[in-house]
Coordinates of C-alpha atoms and ligand atoms in Angstrom, one line a residue:
M1 CA 261.0 85.4 127.9
C2 CA 262.5 82.1 126.6
G3 CA 265.7 82.5 124.7
I4 CA 267.1 80.5 121.8
V5 CA 270.7 80.3 120.5
G6 CA 272.1 78.0 117.8
Y7 CA 275.5 77.8 116.2
I8 CA 277.0 76.0 113.2
G9 CA 280.5 76.6 111.9
K10 CA 284.0 75.6 112.6
K11 CA 284.4 76.5 116.2
N12 CA 283.4 74.5 119.3
A13 CA 279.7 75.1 119.6
I14 CA 279.0 74.5 123.3
S15 CA 281.0 77.5 124.6
L16 CA 279.5 79.8 121.9
V17 CA 275.9 78.8 122.6
V18 CA 276.3 79.0 126.4
E19 CA 277.9 82.4 126.0
G20 CA 274.9 83.4 123.8
L21 CA 272.5 82.2 126.5
K22 CA 274.2 84.5 129.0
R23 CA 273.6 87.4 126.8
L24 CA 269.9 86.5 126.8
E25 CA 269.7 86.1 130.6
Y26 CA 268.1 89.5 130.9
R27 CA 265.0 88.3 129.2
G28 CA 264.1 86.2 132.4
Y29 CA 264.1 82.4 132.6
D30 CA 263.9 79.6 135.1
S31 CA 265.9 76.8 133.5
A32 CA 268.4 76.3 130.8
G33 CA 269.7 73.6 128.5
V34 CA 271.9 72.8 125.5
A35 CA 272.2 70.1 122.8
I36 CA 275.2 69.5 120.6
I37 CA 276.2 66.9 118.0
N38 CA 279.8 65.9 118.9
K39 CA 282.7 64.7 116.7
S40 CA 281.4 61.1 117.0
K41 CA 278.0 62.4 115.6
D42 CA 276.3 61.7 118.9
L43 CA 273.6 64.0 120.2
K44 CA 274.4 65.2 123.7
V45 CA 271.9 67.1 125.9
Y46 CA 272.5 68.8 129.2
K47 CA 269.9 70.7 131.2
A48 CA 269.5 72.3 134.6
E49 CA 266.9 74.0 136.7
G50 CA 267.7 77.6 137.7
K51 CA 270.4 79.9 136.3
I52 CA 272.9 79.2 133.5
I53 CA 275.6 78.8 136.1
E54 CA 273.8 75.6 137.2
L55 CA 273.8 74.4 133.6
E56 CA 277.5 75.0 133.3
K57 CA 278.0 72.7 136.3
V58 CA 276.4 69.7 134.6
I59 CA 278.3 70.1 131.2
P60 CA 281.3 67.8 131.3
T61 CA 284.7 69.0 130.3
N62 CA 285.8 65.9 128.3
D63 CA 285.8 65.3 124.5
E64 CA 282.1 64.2 124.4
I65 CA 281.1 67.8 124.2
I66 CA 283.4 68.8 121.3
G67 CA 281.4 69.5 118.2
N68 CA 280.6 72.3 115.7
I69 CA 276.8 72.4 115.9
G70 CA 274.6 73.2 118.9
I71 CA 271.4 74.7 120.1
A72 CA 270.6 76.1 123.5
H73 CA 267.6 77.5 125.4
T74 CA 266.6 79.5 128.4
R75 CA 263.0 78.6 129.5
W76 CA 260.3 80.7 131.1
A77 CA 257.7 78.1 132.2
T78 CA 254.4 78.1 130.4
H79 CA 253.4 74.4 130.2
G80 CA 254.7 72.6 133.3
Q81 CA 256.8 73.4 136.3
P82 CA 260.2 75.1 135.8
N83 CA 262.3 72.0 136.4
K84 CA 264.9 70.0 134.6
K85 CA 262.4 67.5 133.0
N86 CA 260.4 70.3 131.4
S87 CA 263.4 72.4 130.3
H88 CA 264.6 72.5 126.7
P89 CA 266.1 71.0 124.5
H90 CA 263.5 68.2 124.2
I91 CA 264.4 65.1 122.4
D92 CA 262.2 62.6 120.5
N93 CA 261.8 59.0 121.5
S94 CA 264.6 57.9 119.2
G95 CA 267.0 60.1 121.1
K96 CA 268.3 61.5 117.8
I97 CA 266.3 64.8 117.4
A98 CA 266.6 67.7 119.7
I99 CA 264.5 70.9 119.6
V100 CA 264.4 74.3 121.4
H101 CA 261.2 76.2 121.1
N102 CA 259.7 79.5 122.1
G103 CA 256.0 80.0 121.8
I104 CA 253.0 77.8 122.5
I105 CA 251.7 74.8 120.4
E106 CA 247.9 75.3 121.0
N107 CA 246.8 72.0 119.5
Y108 CA 249.5 70.0 121.4
R109 CA 246.9 67.8 123.2
V110 CA 245.4 66.6 119.9
L111 CA 248.9 66.0 118.5
K112 CA 250.0 64.2 121.6
T113 CA 247.0 61.8 121.5
F114 CA 247.7 61.1 117.8
L115 CA 251.3 60.3 118.6
E116 CA 250.5 58.2 121.6
E117 CA 248.3 56.1 119.4
K118 CA 251.3 55.6 117.1
G119 CA 253.3 54.4 120.1
F120 CA 255.2 57.5 121.2
S121 CA 255.7 58.2 124.9
F122 CA 256.2 61.5 126.7
Y123 CA 258.4 62.3 129.7
S124 CA 257.7 66.0 130.2
E125 CA 254.5 68.1 130.5
T126 CA 255.5 70.3 127.6
D127 CA 254.1 71.1 124.2
T128 CA 257.6 71.1 122.8
E129 CA 258.2 67.4 123.4
V130 CA 255.1 66.8 121.4
L131 CA 256.7 68.7 118.5
A132 CA 260.0 66.8 118.8
N133 CA 258.1 63.6 118.4
L134 CA 255.9 64.9 115.6
I135 CA 259.1 65.7 113.7
S136 CA 260.3 62.2 114.5
F137 CA 257.0 60.7 113.2
M138 CA 257.4 62.7 110.0
E139 CA 261.0 61.6 109.7
S140 CA 260.0 58.0 109.6
E141 CA 258.0 58.8 106.5
Y142 CA 260.2 61.5 104.7
H143 CA 263.8 60.6 105.8
N144 CA 264.7 64.3 105.2
L145 CA 265.0 66.6 108.3
E146 CA 264.0 69.7 106.4
V147 CA 260.9 68.1 105.0
S148 CA 260.0 66.5 108.3
V149 CA 260.2 69.7 110.2
R150 CA 258.1 71.5 107.6
E151 CA 255.5 68.8 107.5
A152 CA 255.3 68.8 111.3
L153 CA 254.9 72.6 111.4
I154 CA 252.1 72.5 108.9
K155 CA 250.2 70.4 111.4
V156 CA 250.9 72.9 114.3
E157 CA 248.5 75.6 115.5
G158 CA 250.1 78.2 117.7
T159 CA 253.3 80.1 117.8
F160 CA 256.9 79.1 117.5
G161 CA 260.4 80.2 117.1
L162 CA 262.4 77.0 117.1
A163 CA 265.7 75.3 116.2
V164 CA 266.1 71.6 115.5
I165 CA 269.2 69.3 115.2
S166 CA 269.4 65.6 114.6
S167 CA 272.4 63.2 114.9
D168 CA 271.3 61.7 111.6
Y169 CA 272.0 65.1 110.0
P170 CA 275.1 66.3 111.8
G171 CA 275.7 69.2 109.4
Q172 CA 272.3 71.0 109.7
I173 CA 270.3 73.2 111.9
I174 CA 266.7 73.8 110.9
A175 CA 265.0 76.8 112.4
A176 CA 261.6 78.4 111.8
R177 CA 259.3 81.1 113.2
R178 CA 255.7 81.9 113.5
G179 CA 254.8 84.6 116.1
S180 CA 258.1 84.3 118.1
P181 CA 261.1 86.3 116.9
L182 CA 264.1 84.6 115.4
I183 CA 267.1 86.0 113.7
L184 CA 269.8 84.5 111.6
G185 CA 273.3 85.8 112.3
I186 CA 275.7 85.6 109.4
G187 CA 279.3 85.3 110.3
K188 CA 282.4 84.3 108.4
E189 CA 282.0 80.6 107.7
E190 CA 279.7 80.4 110.6
Y191 CA 276.0 81.0 111.2
F192 CA 273.9 81.7 114.3
I193 CA 270.2 81.4 115.1
A194 CA 268.8 83.4 118.0
S195 CA 265.7 84.8 119.4
D196 CA 267.4 88.2 119.9
V197 CA 270.4 89.9 118.3
S198 CA 271.9 90.4 121.8
A199 CA 272.9 86.7 121.7
T200 CA 275.0 87.0 118.6
I201 CA 276.1 90.7 118.3
I202 CA 279.5 89.9 119.6
H203 CA 280.1 87.7 116.6
T204 CA 278.3 89.4 113.8
K205 CA 276.2 92.5 113.0
D206 CA 274.8 91.0 109.8
V207 CA 271.4 89.6 110.5
I208 CA 268.3 88.5 108.8
Y209 CA 265.0 88.9 110.7
L210 CA 263.0 85.8 109.8
Q211 CA 259.4 86.5 109.0
D212 CA 256.4 84.5 110.1
N213 CA 256.1 81.1 108.4
E214 CA 259.7 81.1 107.2
M215 CA 262.1 78.3 107.8
V216 CA 265.9 78.3 107.4
V217 CA 268.3 75.5 106.8
L218 CA 271.8 76.2 108.1
T219 CA 274.9 74.3 107.1
Q220 CA 278.5 75.1 107.7
T221 CA 278.7 76.6 104.2
G222 CA 275.5 78.6 103.9
Y223 CA 271.8 79.0 104.5
T224 CA 268.5 78.7 102.6
I225 CA 265.4 80.4 103.6
K226 CA 262.0 79.1 102.5
T227 CA 258.4 79.6 103.4
L228 CA 256.5 76.8 105.1
K229 CA 255.0 76.3 101.6
N230 CA 258.5 75.5 100.4
E231 CA 259.0 78.7 98.3
I232 CA 262.5 80.1 98.3
V233 CA 262.8 83.5 100.1
E234 CA 265.4 86.1 99.1
A235 CA 265.9 87.8 102.4
K236 CA 267.5 91.1 103.1
I237 CA 270.6 91.2 105.3
D238 CA 270.3 94.0 107.9
K239 CA 273.2 95.6 109.9
V240 CA 272.6 95.9 113.6
D241 CA 273.3 99.5 114.4
W242 CA 274.2 99.2 118.1
D243 CA 277.2 98.1 119.9
I244 CA 278.2 95.4 122.4
S245 CA 279.0 98.1 125.0
Q246 CA 275.2 98.5 125.4
M247 CA 275.1 94.9 126.6
E248 CA 277.7 95.6 129.3
K249 CA 277.1 97.1 132.8
G250 CA 280.3 99.0 132.8
D251 CA 280.9 100.5 136.3
Y252 CA 277.2 100.2 137.3
K253 CA 276.1 97.6 139.8
H254 CA 273.0 96.9 137.7
F255 CA 271.7 97.4 134.1
M256 CA 268.7 99.2 135.6
L257 CA 270.9 101.8 137.3
K258 CA 272.9 102.2 134.1
E259 CA 269.8 102.7 132.1
I260 CA 268.4 105.2 134.5
F261 CA 271.6 107.2 134.2
E262 CA 271.5 106.9 130.4
Q263 CA 268.4 109.0 130.2
P264 CA 269.9 112.4 129.4
T265 CA 271.3 110.7 126.3
S266 CA 268.4 108.5 125.4
V267 CA 265.8 111.2 125.7
G268 CA 268.1 113.4 123.6
N269 CA 268.2 110.7 121.0
A270 CA 264.4 110.5 121.0
F271 CA 264.0 114.1 119.9
R272 CA 267.2 114.6 118.0
G273 CA 266.5 115.5 114.3
R274 CA 262.8 115.7 115.0
L275 CA 262.5 119.4 116.0
Y276 CA 261.6 121.7 113.2
D277 CA 262.5 125.2 114.5
N278 CA 261.5 127.1 111.3
L279 CA 257.9 126.1 111.6
S280 CA 257.9 125.7 115.4
T281 CA 256.8 122.1 115.1
T282 CA 258.2 118.6 115.0
R283 CA 258.6 116.0 112.3
L284 CA 258.2 112.3 112.6
G285 CA 259.1 110.9 109.2
G286 CA 258.3 107.3 109.9
I287 CA 254.7 107.7 110.6
G288 CA 253.9 107.1 106.9
M289 CA 251.1 109.7 106.8
S290 CA 251.1 113.0 104.9
L291 CA 250.3 116.2 106.8
S292 CA 246.9 116.4 105.0
E293 CA 246.1 112.8 106.1
L294 CA 247.1 113.6 109.7
R295 CA 244.9 116.7 109.6
K296 CA 241.9 114.4 109.0
V297 CA 242.5 112.4 112.2
K298 CA 239.5 112.7 114.4
K299 CA 240.4 110.2 117.0
I300 CA 243.4 108.2 118.3
Q301 CA 243.5 104.9 120.1
I302 CA 246.7 104.0 121.9
I303 CA 247.4 100.4 122.9
G304 CA 250.2 98.9 125.0
C305 CA 250.9 96.8 128.1
G306 CA 252.6 97.6 131.4
T307 CA 255.0 100.6 131.3
S308 CA 254.1 101.2 127.6
W309 CA 250.4 101.5 128.7
H310 CA 251.4 104.1 131.3
A311 CA 253.2 106.0 128.5
A312 CA 250.0 105.8 126.5
L313 CA 248.1 107.4 129.3
I314 CA 250.5 110.2 129.4
G315 CA 250.2 110.5 125.6
K316 CA 246.5 110.8 125.9
N317 CA 246.7 113.6 128.4
I318 CA 249.3 115.6 126.3
I319 CA 247.7 115.0 122.9
E320 CA 244.2 115.9 124.1
Q321 CA 245.6 119.0 125.7
I322 CA 247.8 120.2 122.9
A323 CA 246.0 118.9 119.8
R324 CA 242.4 118.6 121.1
I325 CA 242.0 115.2 119.5
P326 CA 240.2 112.6 121.6
V327 CA 242.4 109.7 122.6
E328 CA 241.4 106.4 124.0
V329 CA 244.0 104.2 125.8
E330 CA 243.5 100.4 125.9
Y331 CA 245.3 97.5 127.4
A332 CA 246.4 95.4 124.5
S333 CA 245.2 92.3 126.2
E334 CA 241.7 93.6 126.5
Y335 CA 241.5 95.3 123.2
R336 CA 241.7 92.2 121.1
Y337 CA 238.8 90.4 122.9
R338 CA 236.6 93.4 123.3
N339 CA 235.3 93.8 119.7
P340 CA 236.7 97.3 119.6
I341 CA 235.0 100.1 117.7
I342 CA 237.4 101.9 115.4
P343 CA 235.6 104.9 113.8
E344 CA 236.6 106.4 110.5
D345 CA 239.5 108.8 110.6
T346 CA 240.9 107.1 113.7
I347 CA 244.6 106.1 113.9
V348 CA 245.7 103.4 116.2
I349 CA 249.1 103.7 117.9
V350 CA 250.7 100.6 119.4
I351 CA 253.5 101.3 121.9
S352 CA 256.0 98.6 122.8
Q353 CA 259.7 98.8 123.9
S354 CA 260.4 95.3 122.6
G355 CA 258.1 95.4 119.6
E356 CA 257.4 91.7 120.4
T357 CA 254.8 91.7 123.2
A358 CA 252.3 89.0 122.2
D359 CA 249.2 90.9 123.5
T360 CA 250.2 94.1 121.7
L361 CA 250.9 92.2 118.5
A362 CA 247.5 90.6 118.6
A363 CA 245.8 93.9 119.2
M364 CA 247.8 95.5 116.4
R365 CA 246.7 92.8 114.0
E366 CA 243.1 93.1 115.2
A367 CA 243.1 96.8 114.4
Q368 CA 244.7 96.1 111.0
A369 CA 242.2 93.5 110.2
R370 CA 239.5 96.1 110.7
G371 CA 241.2 98.3 108.2
A372 CA 242.6 100.8 110.6
K373 CA 245.8 102.8 110.0
V374 CA 248.2 101.5 112.7
F375 CA 251.5 102.9 113.6
G376 CA 254.0 101.8 116.2
I377 CA 256.3 103.5 118.7
T378 CA 258.9 100.8 119.4
N379 CA 262.5 100.7 120.5
V380 CA 263.8 97.6 118.9
V381 CA 264.8 98.0 115.3
G382 CA 263.5 95.2 113.1
S383 CA 261.0 94.0 115.7
T384 CA 257.7 92.5 114.6
I385 CA 255.8 95.7 115.4
A386 CA 258.3 97.8 113.5
R387 CA 257.9 95.5 110.5
E388 CA 254.2 95.0 110.5
T389 CA 252.8 98.4 111.2
D390 CA 251.9 100.9 108.4
G391 CA 254.4 103.3 109.8
G392 CA 256.2 104.0 113.0
V393 CA 258.6 106.0 115.1
Y394 CA 261.6 104.5 116.8
S395 CA 262.0 105.7 120.4
H396 CA 265.8 105.3 120.1
A397 CA 266.4 104.5 123.8
G398 CA 269.1 102.0 122.9
S399 CA 269.2 98.5 124.2
E400 CA 267.3 98.1 127.5
I401 CA 268.4 95.0 129.5
G402 CA 266.8 95.6 132.9
V403 CA 263.4 93.9 133.1
A404 CA 262.1 97.0 134.7
S405 CA 261.7 99.5 131.9
T406 CA 263.1 102.9 132.6
K407 CA 264.8 104.7 129.7
A408 CA 262.4 103.2 127.2
F409 CA 259.5 104.8 129.1
T410 CA 261.0 108.3 129.0
S411 CA 261.8 107.9 125.3
Q412 CA 258.3 106.8 124.6
I413 CA 256.8 109.8 126.4
T414 CA 259.3 112.1 124.6
V415 CA 258.0 110.7 121.2
L416 CA 254.4 111.1 122.3
G417 CA 255.2 114.8 123.2
L418 CA 256.6 115.3 119.7
L419 CA 253.5 113.7 118.2
A420 CA 251.2 115.9 120.3
V421 CA 253.1 119.0 118.9
L422 CA 253.0 117.7 115.4
L423 CA 249.2 117.2 115.6
G424 CA 248.7 120.3 117.7
R425 CA 250.5 122.7 115.3
M426 CA 248.0 121.6 112.6
T427 CA 245.1 122.5 114.8
N428 CA 245.1 124.1 118.1
M429 CA 248.7 125.0 119.0
S430 CA 250.1 128.5 118.3
P431 CA 253.6 128.9 116.9
I432 CA 254.7 130.5 120.2
D433 CA 253.6 127.5 122.1
G434 CA 255.2 125.2 119.6
M435 CA 258.5 127.1 120.0
E436 CA 258.3 127.0 123.7
F437 CA 258.0 123.2 123.6
I438 CA 261.0 123.0 121.3
K439 CA 263.1 125.2 123.6
E440 CA 262.0 123.3 126.7
I441 CA 262.6 119.9 125.3
R442 CA 266.2 120.8 124.4
K443 CA 266.8 121.6 128.1
I444 CA 265.4 118.3 129.3
P445 CA 268.7 116.3 129.2
K446 CA 270.4 118.8 131.5
K447 CA 267.5 118.8 133.8
I448 CA 267.6 115.0 134.0
E449 CA 271.3 115.2 134.9
K450 CA 270.3 117.5 137.8
I451 CA 267.9 114.9 139.1
L452 CA 270.4 112.1 138.7
A453 CA 272.7 114.1 140.9
L454 CA 270.3 113.4 143.8
N455 CA 271.0 109.7 143.5
D456 CA 272.6 109.5 147.0
D457 CA 269.9 111.4 148.7
I458 CA 267.3 109.2 147.1
R459 CA 269.1 106.1 148.3
E460 CA 268.9 107.6 151.9
I461 CA 265.1 108.1 151.4
A462 CA 264.8 104.6 150.1
K463 CA 266.1 103.3 153.4
S464 CA 262.8 104.5 155.0
M465 CA 260.8 102.2 152.7
V466 CA 262.9 99.0 152.9
N467 CA 260.7 97.5 155.6
S468 CA 257.4 98.6 154.3
T469 CA 255.0 96.0 153.0
N470 CA 252.8 98.5 151.1
A471 CA 253.1 101.9 149.4
L472 CA 250.8 104.3 147.7
Y473 CA 251.8 106.6 144.8
L474 CA 249.7 109.7 144.1
G475 CA 249.5 112.1 141.2
R476 CA 247.0 114.1 139.3
G477 CA 246.6 114.9 135.6
V478 CA 249.7 113.9 133.7
H479 CA 251.3 112.7 136.9
Y480 CA 248.6 110.1 137.7
P481 CA 250.2 107.7 135.1
V482 CA 253.6 108.6 136.5
A483 CA 252.3 107.5 139.9
L484 CA 251.1 104.2 138.3
E485 CA 254.6 103.8 136.8
G486 CA 256.3 104.5 140.1
A487 CA 254.2 101.9 141.8
L488 CA 254.8 99.4 139.1
K489 CA 258.6 99.9 139.4
L490 CA 258.5 99.3 143.1
K491 CA 256.3 96.2 142.8
E492 CA 258.4 94.6 140.0
I493 CA 261.8 94.7 141.7
S494 CA 261.3 95.1 145.4
Y495 CA 258.2 92.9 145.7
I496 CA 256.5 95.5 147.9
H497 CA 252.8 95.9 147.2
A498 CA 252.3 99.3 145.7
E499 CA 249.3 101.1 144.1
G500 CA 249.1 104.3 142.1
Y501 CA 246.0 106.5 142.5
P502 CA 244.8 109.8 141.2
A503 CA 245.3 111.8 144.4
A504 CA 241.8 113.0 144.7
E505 CA 240.5 109.5 144.7
M506 CA 242.0 108.8 148.1
K507 CA 239.0 110.1 150.0
H508 CA 236.8 107.6 148.1
G509 CA 238.4 104.6 149.7
P510 CA 242.2 104.2 149.9
L511 CA 242.5 106.8 152.7
A512 CA 241.3 104.0 155.0
L513 CA 244.7 102.4 154.4
I514 CA 246.7 105.4 155.7
D515 CA 248.5 105.1 159.0
E516 CA 252.0 105.9 160.3
N517 CA 253.4 102.8 158.5
M518 CA 252.2 103.7 155.0
P519 CA 254.7 105.5 152.7
V520 CA 252.9 107.7 150.3
V521 CA 254.9 109.0 147.4
A522 CA 253.3 112.0 145.7
I523 CA 254.0 114.2 142.8
A524 CA 253.0 117.8 143.5
L525 CA 254.6 120.1 141.0
N526 CA 254.1 123.8 140.3
D527 CA 251.2 123.6 137.9
S528 CA 247.6 124.5 137.6
I529 CA 246.4 121.8 140.0
Y530 CA 249.1 122.2 142.6
D531 CA 246.7 123.6 145.2
K532 CA 244.3 120.7 144.7
I533 CA 246.9 118.0 145.2
I534 CA 248.3 119.8 148.2
S535 CA 244.8 119.5 149.8
N536 CA 244.7 115.8 149.0
L537 CA 248.1 115.4 150.6
Q538 CA 247.0 117.3 153.7
E539 CA 244.4 114.6 154.2
V540 CA 247.1 112.0 154.1
K541 CA 249.3 114.0 156.4
A542 CA 246.4 114.4 158.9
R543 CA 246.2 110.6 159.1
D544 CA 250.0 110.2 159.8
G545 CA 250.9 108.9 156.3
Q546 CA 254.6 109.1 155.6
L547 CA 254.8 111.5 152.7
I548 CA 257.6 111.5 150.2
I549 CA 256.9 114.4 147.8
I550 CA 258.4 115.1 144.4
A551 CA 258.2 118.9 144.2
S552 CA 259.3 121.8 142.1
E553 CA 262.5 123.5 143.1
G554 CA 261.9 126.3 145.6
D555 CA 258.6 124.9 147.0
K556 CA 258.8 125.6 150.8
L557 CA 255.3 124.5 151.6
V558 CA 255.8 120.8 150.9
K559 CA 258.8 120.8 153.2
K560 CA 256.5 121.3 156.2
M561 CA 254.2 118.4 155.2
A562 CA 256.6 115.8 154.0
K563 CA 258.9 113.4 155.7
H564 CA 261.1 113.7 152.6
V565 CA 261.1 116.0 149.6
I566 CA 262.8 115.4 146.3
Y567 CA 263.1 118.7 144.3
I568 CA 263.1 118.6 140.5
P569 CA 263.5 121.4 138.0
D570 CA 260.6 123.1 136.4
T571 CA 259.5 122.6 132.8
I572 CA 256.3 122.9 130.8
Y573 CA 253.4 120.6 131.7
A574 CA 253.8 118.3 128.7
L575 CA 257.4 117.5 129.6
Q576 CA 257.0 117.2 133.3
P577 CA 256.5 113.4 133.4
I578 CA 259.9 112.9 131.8
L579 CA 261.4 114.5 134.9
S580 CA 259.0 113.4 137.6
V581 CA 259.4 109.7 136.9
I582 CA 263.1 109.7 137.4
P583 CA 263.2 110.0 141.2
L584 CA 260.6 107.2 141.3
Q585 CA 262.8 105.0 139.2
L586 CA 265.7 105.6 141.5
L587 CA 263.6 105.1 144.6
A588 CA 262.4 101.7 143.4
Y589 CA 265.9 100.8 142.3
H590 CA 267.5 101.6 145.7
V591 CA 264.7 100.0 147.8
A592 CA 265.2 96.7 145.8
D593 CA 269.0 97.0 145.9
L594 CA 268.9 97.6 149.7
K595 CA 266.8 94.6 150.1
G596 CA 269.4 92.6 148.2
F597 CA 267.2 91.5 145.3
N598 CA 268.2 90.7 141.8
V599 CA 267.2 94.1 140.3
D600 CA 267.7 93.3 136.7
Q601 CA 265.9 89.9 136.7
P602 CA 263.1 90.1 139.2
R603 CA 261.3 86.8 140.0
N604 CA 258.6 85.5 137.7
L605 CA 259.1 88.3 135.2
A606 CA 260.5 88.4 131.6
K607 CA 261.8 91.3 129.6
S608 CA 259.7 90.6 126.6
V609 CA 256.4 88.9 127.1
T610 CA 255.9 86.8 124.0
V611 CA 253.0 84.7 125.3
E612 CA 249.5 85.9 125.6
Ligands
AGP1 C1 258.0 97.3 132.7 O1 258.9 97.6 133.7 C2 257.7 96.0 132.4 N1 258.6 95.0 132.7 C3 256.5 95.6 131.6 O2 255.4 96.1 132.2 C4 256.6 96.0 130.1 O3 256.5 97.4 130.0 C5 255.4 95.4 129.3 O4 255.6 94.0 129.4 C6 255.4 95.8 127.9 O5 256.5 95.5 127.2 P1 256.8 96.2 125.8 O6 256.9 97.7 126.0 O7 258.1 95.6 125.3 O8 255.7 95.8 124.9

């Protein structure tokens, strides 16, 4: 979603903040802008609709843009159209204060009316412009930017990650957060503020993750962090443990393709150090629960959105099968407003790649408010979910840039498999089965490599789908959520309407859609329900549906039914989804690429959905 970058130091700010914005492009945006205070202590603001390249076109190359302090923003529209007028930075009526803001000011209408009565006028439809003028109003009373920002934020209901500069205070950036992530990057005689470490990692790996209701004052010589109640905070400096190379595409055409190809490593990282051969089980140190506490778990609720929700459905299937513990899966956005029942001895697991998804955070807080034990499966170290849960497991997928989640998904389901075994070995699972899981999971990275070697064949198959307007994805059991995930991938990046179904449901309605123009992608592997799904697929075939089947190596029967077959290696049931989803990721990728779409930044979507 929206991105923020700010710089104060000795270098020229504009090039640094624009470069930082480029590193945030992957989050998705529809306009961009920058504000600097130049050598003459004038505030200069430049904005453009569209991509950062459009912004660069409107930034002059003369001396008026030379200055050591700047803030910049990429906007994903919430209030008002994605145009230049609504894009950030917003300035107050005096033209001295500029602000960039992520989040939503919920009481902006009340504040706007109040300010209009005081004589302020507004030029955009945004809540952020209201905040700029509220700070301006406070400034007329306090004549101290830090105090004015604090007093304004005290009046605000809603969420914010923001940065403010003023030409009256040419040596200060004030930044604050509540609900929207913000980090402080600490360089050598220079400081950065950003919504995401990706924007600043090239300059420094020393960061402070600001907490909710904290505010930081940055100058060229240092920083002070305080709460919105004006109490000094001694914040810990963290080291970012990943590298800039993760932010580069290398030889790949798109980040999504690179991330698909990283899965042998990312899945390996998700289970490395977590297999416990001696006891044929797994260990997940971060959960924050002792084995005796885990033994008492009677029920699990798993919450997430989008791809993470699909991972949760797979987790349900595997945990129930291996550990015989009932699992409920909920959309985070529904959970919060549903007055959820959380019985005693229930653990709540929130799954989120980013650890910042607003709906998931709200659901997590709702469960915590009800006294539930909540732990998180997240990818981003230091994210809000990682910090606010009682315990958690990092999925260790590495930085994921493509909006369409791929390697984060396979890492999530790897972690859920480890959890299923941990719980199962305390209840229902024999040491022999535990050891079989361990042996099999170690073989998974090689098996993924084997599937990736089919990349060219899958591109050929993708050609048959390029002109389709609809597609169906079918699976049963643990592959039903994989079918949902395959359909989501196709929708997100190729804009082809696609639906996932449990294969047996076809005859209850969707079969009516089948004709010779309908591609039907099905997962039919060698497992206990193989015969059942084959019958379902015969029904599709009988109506001329164009079957693309993901099948187990050596299966000759499917060859006779399908237009295309993609063979994948065998593994145990609990690990099959890690393999079966990979051809679907590649298929979606190639369809979108063949259609010439911006695969990494699909229209209307953002990488991290930080609004409800
Ligand atoms: C997946 O391809 C998506 N872009 C999206 O559904 C995503 O999984 C969802 O927004 C949840 O994000 P999270 O895992 O960061 O919470």
